[in-house]
Amino acid sequence: MEDILSLTKEELCAAVTEMGEKSFRAKQIYEWLHFKKVTDFSQMSNISAQFRDELSKKFCIKSLKIKKRLVSNIDNTVKYLYGLDDGQAVESVLMEYKHGSSLCISSQVGCRMGCKFCASTIAGWVRNLAPSEMLLQIYETERDSGRRVDSIVMMGIGEPLDNFDNVVKFLDILNSDGEAMSLRHLSLSTCGVVDKIYKLAELKLGVTLSISLHAATDEKRSAIMPINNRYNLNQLMTACDDYFKATGRRISFEYSLIEGVNDTDSDADELISLIGRRNCHINLIPINEIKERDFKKSRFVERFQKRLTSAGLNATVRRTLGADINAACGQLRRDSL
Ligand code: SAH
C-alpha cells in the first residue's frame, strides 16, 4: 500500500489522473488529508463511494500512536513518544513561548552522526522517516493538545540533511495549502552536512538554518563531532556564507557548553574569531547531561555569553524548558528501548 500522506500535491495529482479522475479530485483529496486531516477515506464526503473504495485499495493513510505523553508542571512543555507502523518510535516536544507554540520534531529513527554528547546516536541509525511521519508529528500533536503549532524546529532525533529528499518533500507539503505554514517559521538544525547545505540553499525555501557548532577549532570539534572529519570548519563556514547569500536568511549557530571541553575564555575567543563579522545569531545551550556519557554542564555559561556579546556578537542563552520531564534529544526513546 502506498503512503498517500507522503505525496506532494503534484504527485497526488499525477496519481489521481492516472486512476482516471479529473485533477480537481486530487485537490479535494489533498484538502481532506492535509487541511481537514481525516484518518480514513470514508470521511471524504465529496468523493464518490466508488472512488473512495479504489483509493483505499491502492493507498493507506498512516497514523502515529501516542506511546507516552509527559506534561511539564513547570512550563506546559509536552513531550510525546510516537509509535510508528513498524514498532519504532520517535519523539516530539511541544514548547510554549510568548510568541506562540513551537514543536520540535524528529527526522530519523536514530542517527548515524555519532556526536559524542547526544543520546539519539548511541544505538545508531535505524531508518529515515517518511514525509508523512514528519507531518503526522505536527498533525497528531495539534489534535492531541488542542494547541496550534506556530513554528517548527527540526531538532529532534536524527540528522535532517541525512534524510534530504524526504525532508524536502515534507517541507513542500507543509508549505502548500493544507497546513500552509510559511517556511520562515521552520528551523532546520544540522551538524554540518556541507554538500546538502548547498543543495538546500539552491532550493531557496526560506528555511532558517541552525548549525550545531559546539566547538570553534577543528581539533576540538572533531573530538566531539565525527562529521567534522568529513567537512571541516572552513568548509562549513563557507557553506553557511553561501546559504546566507542565496536566501538572505541569517544563520543560527548552536553551541552547547560542556565543562572543561569548550567553555573557557580562550574557547570564547576562538569562537569570536571564527564568527568574525558574520551577521548571525549564537544560541548558547547548557549541555543536557545524559546518563550514558560523563559530559557535565558548564558553570560558565553567563561568563561565556558576556565575552561574546562584549566582542559585538549576537549571543543568547537558551532557556531550559520541560526540565522536570527531561525534554531533551532522544532520551525518551532511549529509555523505552
Ligand atoms: N542532527 C541535527 C538535529 C538534531 S540535534 C543537529 O545535529 O543539529 C539538535 C540539537 O541538540 C543539536 O544542536 C545537537 O548538537 C544538540 N544536542 C544533542 N545532544 C545534546 C545534549 N546532550 N545537550 C545539549 N544539546 C544537545
Short mmCIF file of C-alpha atoms and ligand atoms in Angstrom, two decimals:
data_model
loop_
_atom_site.label_atom_id
_atom_site.label_comp_id
_atom_site.label_asym_id
_atom_site.label_seq_id
_atom_site.Cartn_x
_atom_site.Cartn_y
_atom_site.Cartn_z
CA MET A 1 0.00 0.00 0.00
CA GLU A 2 1.28 3.41 -0.95
CA ASP A 3 1.62 6.08 1.73
CA ILE A 4 -0.72 8.79 0.45
CA LEU A 5 0.25 11.38 3.08
CA SER A 6 3.81 11.39 1.75
CA LEU A 7 2.76 12.52 -1.72
CA THR A 8 3.26 16.16 -2.68
CA LYS A 9 0.32 17.89 -4.31
CA GLU A 10 1.84 17.33 -7.76
CA GLU A 11 2.44 13.64 -7.07
CA LEU A 12 -1.11 13.15 -5.79
CA CYS A 13 -2.46 14.92 -8.85
CA ALA A 14 -0.49 12.60 -11.14
CA ALA A 15 -1.68 9.52 -9.23
CA VAL A 16 -5.34 10.57 -9.32
CA THR A 17 -5.38 11.42 -13.02
CA GLU A 18 -3.65 8.13 -13.73
CA MET A 19 -6.59 6.43 -11.98
CA GLY A 20 -8.86 8.15 -14.50
CA GLU A 21 -10.21 11.01 -12.36
CA LYS A 22 -10.08 14.74 -13.00
CA SER A 23 -7.30 16.68 -11.30
CA PHE A 24 -9.68 18.75 -9.13
CA ARG A 25 -10.41 15.48 -7.30
CA ALA A 26 -6.77 15.42 -6.25
CA LYS A 27 -7.19 18.91 -4.82
CA GLN A 28 -10.19 17.77 -2.82
CA ILE A 29 -8.41 14.70 -1.53
CA TYR A 30 -5.33 16.73 -0.65
CA GLU A 31 -7.52 19.08 1.37
CA TRP A 32 -9.10 16.17 3.26
CA LEU A 33 -5.67 14.84 4.07
CA HIS A 34 -3.72 17.96 4.97
CA PHE A 35 -6.31 20.56 5.96
CA LYS A 36 -9.18 18.60 7.50
CA LYS A 37 -6.72 15.84 8.40
CA VAL A 38 -9.08 12.88 8.12
CA THR A 39 -7.80 9.48 9.14
CA ASP A 40 -9.97 7.36 6.84
CA PHE A 41 -11.07 7.53 3.19
CA SER A 42 -14.72 7.05 4.27
CA GLN A 43 -14.65 10.56 5.76
CA MET A 44 -14.06 12.16 2.34
CA SER A 45 -17.73 13.00 1.82
CA ASN A 46 -17.44 14.82 -1.51
CA ILE A 47 -15.66 11.89 -3.17
CA SER A 48 -17.82 9.11 -4.66
CA ALA A 49 -18.04 5.88 -2.70
CA GLN A 50 -16.64 4.02 -5.68
CA PHE A 51 -13.53 6.16 -5.99
CA ARG A 52 -13.00 6.10 -2.20
CA ASP A 53 -13.02 2.35 -2.47
CA GLU A 54 -10.44 2.42 -5.26
CA LEU A 55 -8.29 4.78 -3.24
CA SER A 56 -8.38 2.60 -0.16
CA LYS A 57 -7.24 -0.41 -2.21
CA LYS A 58 -4.19 1.45 -3.50
CA PHE A 59 -3.29 3.76 -0.61
CA CYS A 60 -3.11 3.83 3.16
CA ILE A 61 -3.44 6.86 5.45
CA LYS A 62 -0.71 6.49 8.02
CA SER A 63 -1.11 7.49 11.65
CA LEU A 64 1.00 7.73 14.79
CA LYS A 65 0.22 6.25 18.16
CA ILE A 66 0.94 8.15 21.34
CA LYS A 67 3.05 5.72 23.36
CA LYS A 68 3.86 8.23 26.04
CA ARG A 69 2.88 11.80 26.88
CA LEU A 70 4.74 13.77 29.54
CA VAL A 71 3.47 17.19 30.59
CA SER A 72 5.77 19.56 32.44
CA ASN A 73 4.41 21.07 35.65
CA ILE A 74 6.80 23.99 35.29
CA ASP A 75 6.09 25.44 31.85
CA ASN A 76 3.46 23.41 29.98
CA THR A 77 6.01 21.70 27.76
CA VAL A 78 4.59 18.43 26.40
CA LYS A 79 6.80 15.62 25.28
CA TYR A 80 5.45 12.83 23.08
CA LEU A 81 6.82 9.42 22.27
CA TYR A 82 5.15 8.48 19.00
CA GLY A 83 4.90 4.87 17.86
CA LEU A 84 5.29 4.20 14.12
CA ASP A 85 3.76 1.41 11.98
CA ASP A 86 6.78 -0.85 12.27
CA GLY A 87 7.02 -0.67 16.05
CA GLN A 88 9.75 2.01 16.01
CA ALA A 89 9.30 5.23 17.96
CA VAL A 90 10.36 8.89 17.75
CA GLU A 91 9.95 11.96 19.94
CA SER A 92 8.36 15.37 19.52
CA VAL A 93 8.35 18.20 22.05
CA LEU A 94 5.75 20.99 22.18
CA MET A 95 7.04 24.18 23.80
CA GLU A 96 5.27 27.38 24.69
CA TYR A 97 6.80 30.79 24.10
CA LYS A 98 5.41 34.31 24.35
CA HIS A 99 5.05 34.46 20.57
CA GLY A 100 3.27 31.09 20.23
CA SER A 101 3.98 27.41 20.41
CA SER A 102 6.83 25.64 18.77
CA LEU A 103 7.15 21.93 18.01
CA CYS A 104 10.45 20.10 17.90
CA ILE A 105 10.20 17.12 15.55
CA SER A 106 12.34 14.11 14.65
CA SER A 107 13.55 13.33 11.13
CA GLN A 108 15.02 9.82 11.51
CA VAL A 109 14.71 6.81 13.79
CA GLY A 110 18.10 7.03 15.49
CA CYS A 111 21.06 8.82 13.96
CA ARG A 112 24.40 7.87 12.44
CA MET A 113 26.26 11.13 13.00
CA GLY A 114 27.87 9.94 16.22
CA CYS A 115 28.09 13.23 18.17
CA LYS A 116 29.65 12.27 21.49
CA PHE A 117 27.24 14.16 23.76
CA CYS A 118 23.97 13.13 22.07
CA ALA A 119 21.56 10.42 23.26
CA SER A 120 19.94 9.94 19.83
CA THR A 121 23.01 8.44 18.24
CA ILE A 122 24.05 5.91 20.88
CA ALA A 123 22.08 2.97 19.46
CA GLY A 124 22.84 4.07 15.89
CA TRP A 125 20.62 4.69 12.90
CA VAL A 126 17.55 2.55 12.19
CA ARG A 127 15.79 4.25 9.26
CA ASN A 128 14.69 7.52 7.71
CA LEU A 129 11.25 8.94 8.47
CA ALA A 130 8.83 9.28 5.56
CA PRO A 131 7.45 12.77 4.83
CA SER A 132 4.12 11.60 6.31
CA GLU A 133 5.79 10.61 9.58
CA MET A 134 7.23 14.11 9.96
CA LEU A 135 3.90 15.75 9.09
CA LEU A 136 1.97 13.48 11.43
CA GLN A 137 4.08 14.59 14.39
CA ILE A 138 2.57 18.04 13.80
CA TYR A 139 -0.97 16.87 12.99
CA GLU A 140 -1.16 14.47 15.92
CA THR A 141 0.31 16.97 18.39
CA GLU A 142 -2.20 19.63 17.33
CA ARG A 143 -5.02 17.12 17.59
CA ASP A 144 -3.98 15.85 21.00
CA SER A 145 -3.04 19.15 22.63
CA GLY A 146 -5.75 21.30 21.08
CA ARG A 147 -3.00 23.87 20.50
CA ARG A 148 -1.90 25.27 17.17
CA VAL A 149 1.73 24.76 16.24
CA ASP A 150 3.08 28.15 15.11
CA SER A 151 6.63 27.15 14.37
CA ILE A 152 8.67 24.01 13.86
CA VAL A 153 12.22 23.16 14.81
CA MET A 154 13.83 20.11 13.24
CA MET A 155 15.97 19.41 16.28
CA GLY A 156 14.57 16.12 17.47
CA ILE A 157 16.03 12.69 16.75
CA GLY A 158 18.05 12.37 13.56
CA GLU A 159 20.03 14.45 11.10
CA PRO A 160 17.55 16.09 8.70
CA LEU A 161 20.13 16.60 5.95
CA ASP A 162 20.93 12.88 6.08
CA ASN A 163 17.29 12.31 5.01
CA PHE A 164 17.34 15.08 2.42
CA ASP A 165 14.75 14.01 -0.16
CA ASN A 166 12.07 13.12 2.39
CA VAL A 167 12.71 16.33 4.32
CA VAL A 168 12.33 18.42 1.15
CA LYS A 169 9.03 16.67 0.34
CA PHE A 170 7.87 17.25 3.91
CA LEU A 171 8.67 20.96 3.55
CA ASP A 172 6.84 21.10 0.22
CA ILE A 173 3.66 19.61 1.76
CA LEU A 174 3.92 21.74 4.92
CA ASN A 175 4.20 24.89 2.84
CA SER A 176 1.34 24.08 0.43
CA ASP A 177 -2.33 24.75 1.15
CA GLY A 178 -3.26 22.44 3.96
CA GLU A 179 -1.14 23.30 6.96
CA ALA A 180 0.06 26.27 4.85
CA MET A 181 2.96 27.08 7.10
CA SER A 182 5.45 29.67 5.90
CA LEU A 183 8.86 28.04 5.92
CA ARG A 184 10.19 31.14 7.62
CA HIS A 185 8.65 29.59 10.71
CA LEU A 186 10.74 26.47 10.39
CA SER A 187 14.31 25.96 11.60
CA LEU A 188 16.32 23.06 10.32
CA SER A 189 19.22 22.04 12.52
CA THR A 190 22.25 20.22 11.12
CA CYS A 191 25.56 19.00 12.46
CA GLY A 192 27.08 20.28 9.20
CA VAL A 193 26.44 18.06 6.17
CA VAL A 194 28.05 20.58 3.84
CA ASP A 195 27.07 19.21 0.41
CA LYS A 196 23.41 19.19 1.48
CA ILE A 197 23.62 22.76 2.82
CA TYR A 198 24.48 23.85 -0.74
CA LYS A 199 21.60 21.78 -2.14
CA LEU A 200 19.18 23.32 0.36
CA ALA A 201 20.39 26.83 -0.48
CA GLU A 202 19.68 26.19 -4.17
CA LEU A 203 16.04 25.39 -3.37
CA LYS A 204 15.62 28.83 -1.75
CA LEU A 205 12.89 27.65 0.59
CA GLY A 206 13.44 30.37 3.16
CA VAL A 207 14.07 27.85 5.91
CA THR A 208 16.17 29.10 8.85
CA LEU A 209 19.35 27.09 9.11
CA SER A 210 20.73 26.20 12.53
CA ILE A 211 24.26 24.87 12.65
CA SER A 212 25.31 22.70 15.58
CA LEU A 213 28.78 24.11 16.08
CA HIS A 214 29.77 23.27 19.69
CA ALA A 215 33.48 23.98 19.10
CA ALA A 216 35.45 26.62 17.20
CA THR A 217 38.61 24.76 16.19
CA ASP A 218 38.87 21.66 14.02
CA GLU A 219 40.78 19.78 16.67
CA LYS A 220 38.14 20.32 19.36
CA ARG A 221 35.19 19.88 17.02
CA SER A 222 36.48 16.64 15.52
CA ALA A 223 36.91 15.25 19.03
CA ILE A 224 33.18 15.56 19.77
CA MET A 225 31.58 15.58 16.29
CA PRO A 226 32.76 12.98 13.74
CA ILE A 227 31.16 14.92 10.84
CA ASN A 228 33.98 17.45 11.25
CA ASN A 229 36.40 14.87 9.84
CA ARG A 230 34.37 14.83 6.63
CA TYR A 231 33.71 18.59 6.38
CA ASN A 232 35.99 20.87 8.38
CA LEU A 233 35.11 24.25 9.88
CA ASN A 234 36.41 26.19 6.92
CA GLN A 235 34.19 24.21 4.53
CA LEU A 236 31.24 24.52 6.91
CA MET A 237 31.55 28.30 7.34
CA THR A 238 31.91 28.77 3.57
CA ALA A 239 28.69 26.78 3.04
CA CYS A 240 26.95 28.93 5.67
CA ASP A 241 28.03 32.08 3.88
CA ASP A 242 26.67 30.66 0.65
CA TYR A 243 23.35 29.85 2.35
CA PHE A 244 23.05 33.39 3.70
CA LYS A 245 23.90 34.88 0.31
CA ALA A 246 21.43 32.66 -1.55
CA THR A 247 18.49 33.01 0.86
CA GLY A 248 19.04 36.18 2.90
CA ARG A 249 18.31 34.10 5.99
CA ARG A 250 20.59 34.72 8.95
CA ILE A 251 22.29 31.57 10.24
CA SER A 252 21.84 30.48 13.82
CA PHE A 253 24.79 28.70 15.48
CA GLU A 254 24.12 26.31 18.36
CA TYR A 255 26.85 25.99 20.95
CA SER A 256 26.29 23.61 23.89
CA LEU A 257 28.60 24.44 26.76
CA ILE A 258 30.38 21.44 28.27
CA GLU A 259 32.54 21.78 31.34
CA GLY A 260 36.23 21.61 30.56
CA VAL A 261 35.61 20.84 26.87
CA ASN A 262 34.56 24.10 25.18
CA ASP A 263 33.68 26.63 27.89
CA THR A 264 36.85 28.60 28.70
CA ASP A 265 37.69 32.22 27.87
CA SER A 266 40.03 31.06 25.15
CA ASP A 267 37.23 28.89 23.66
CA ALA A 268 35.09 32.03 23.57
CA ASP A 269 37.90 33.94 21.86
CA GLU A 270 38.31 31.20 19.26
CA LEU A 271 34.57 31.35 18.60
CA ILE A 272 34.74 35.13 18.26
CA SER A 273 37.48 34.85 15.67
CA LEU A 274 35.70 32.03 13.79
CA ILE A 275 32.47 34.04 13.53
CA GLY A 276 34.27 37.26 12.61
CA ARG A 277 31.92 39.88 11.22
CA ARG A 278 29.18 37.50 10.10
CA ASN A 279 25.58 38.59 10.58
CA CYS A 280 24.32 35.63 12.61
CA HIS A 281 22.90 34.52 15.91
CA ILE A 282 24.61 32.34 18.51
CA ASN A 283 22.48 30.19 20.74
CA LEU A 284 24.27 29.04 23.88
CA ILE A 285 22.85 25.90 25.48
CA PRO A 286 23.88 24.49 28.83
CA ILE A 287 24.54 20.87 27.80
CA ASN A 288 21.91 18.38 28.83
CA GLU A 289 23.63 15.70 30.86
CA ILE A 290 22.84 12.18 29.66
CA LYS A 291 23.49 9.16 31.78
CA GLU A 292 25.45 7.24 29.14
CA ARG A 293 28.16 9.96 28.94
CA ASP A 294 30.07 11.89 31.55
CA PHE A 295 29.89 15.34 29.95
CA LYS A 296 28.95 17.92 32.59
CA LYS A 297 27.08 21.21 32.31
CA SER A 298 29.40 24.19 32.22
CA ARG A 299 29.37 26.60 35.17
CA PHE A 300 30.49 29.47 32.97
CA VAL A 301 27.52 29.98 30.66
CA GLU A 302 26.94 33.64 31.60
CA ARG A 303 30.61 34.46 31.58
CA PHE A 304 30.96 32.88 28.11
CA GLN A 305 27.97 34.81 26.81
CA LYS A 306 29.30 38.14 28.19
CA ARG A 307 32.62 37.59 26.47
CA LEU A 308 30.85 37.05 23.14
CA THR A 309 28.47 40.00 23.47
CA SER A 310 31.31 42.30 24.58
CA ALA A 311 33.02 41.45 21.31
CA GLY A 312 29.86 42.54 19.47
CA LEU A 313 28.42 39.07 18.78
CA ASN A 314 24.71 38.40 18.99
CA ALA A 315 24.59 35.62 21.59
CA THR A 316 21.75 34.46 23.81
CA VAL A 317 21.33 31.62 26.28
CA ARG A 318 18.56 29.19 25.51
CA ARG A 319 16.00 28.92 28.25
CA THR A 320 15.60 25.39 29.59
CA LEU A 321 12.06 24.11 29.07
CA GLY A 322 10.48 20.97 30.42
CA ALA A 323 13.32 20.35 32.89
CA ASP A 324 11.10 18.09 35.00
CA ILE A 325 10.23 15.81 32.07
CA ASN A 326 13.74 15.56 30.70
CA ALA A 327 12.64 17.03 27.39
CA ALA A 328 15.98 16.75 25.61
CA CYS A 329 17.01 14.93 22.47
CA GLY A 330 16.44 11.24 22.28
CA GLN A 331 16.17 10.44 25.94
CA LEU A 332 12.58 9.26 25.98
CA ARG A 333 13.05 6.89 23.04
CA ARG A 334 16.31 5.70 24.55
CA ASP A 335 14.64 4.92 27.87
CA SER A 336 11.92 2.96 26.07
CA LEU A 337 14.37 0.76 24.11
N1 SAH B 1 21.18 16.33 13.82
C1 SAH B 1 20.77 17.69 13.93
C2 SAH B 1 19.49 17.91 14.69
C3 SAH B 1 19.22 17.12 15.93
S1 SAH B 1 20.14 17.50 17.37
C4 SAH B 1 21.89 18.52 14.51
O1 SAH B 1 22.93 17.98 14.83
O2 SAH B 1 21.76 19.74 14.57
C5 SAH B 1 19.50 19.04 17.91
C6 SAH B 1 20.49 19.87 18.71
O3 SAH B 1 20.70 19.35 20.03
C7 SAH B 1 21.87 19.93 18.08
O4 SAH B 1 22.37 21.24 18.20
C8 SAH B 1 22.65 18.98 18.95
O5 SAH B 1 24.02 19.19 18.83
C9 SAH B 1 22.07 19.27 20.29
N2 SAH B 1 22.31 18.27 21.33
C10 SAH B 1 22.41 16.94 21.20
N3 SAH B 1 22.62 16.36 22.40
C11 SAH B 1 22.64 17.36 23.30
C12 SAH B 1 22.80 17.40 24.71
N4 SAH B 1 23.02 16.29 25.42
N5 SAH B 1 22.76 18.61 25.30
C13 SAH B 1 22.56 19.73 24.59
N6 SAH B 1 22.38 19.75 23.28
C14 SAH B 1 22.43 18.57 22.62
#
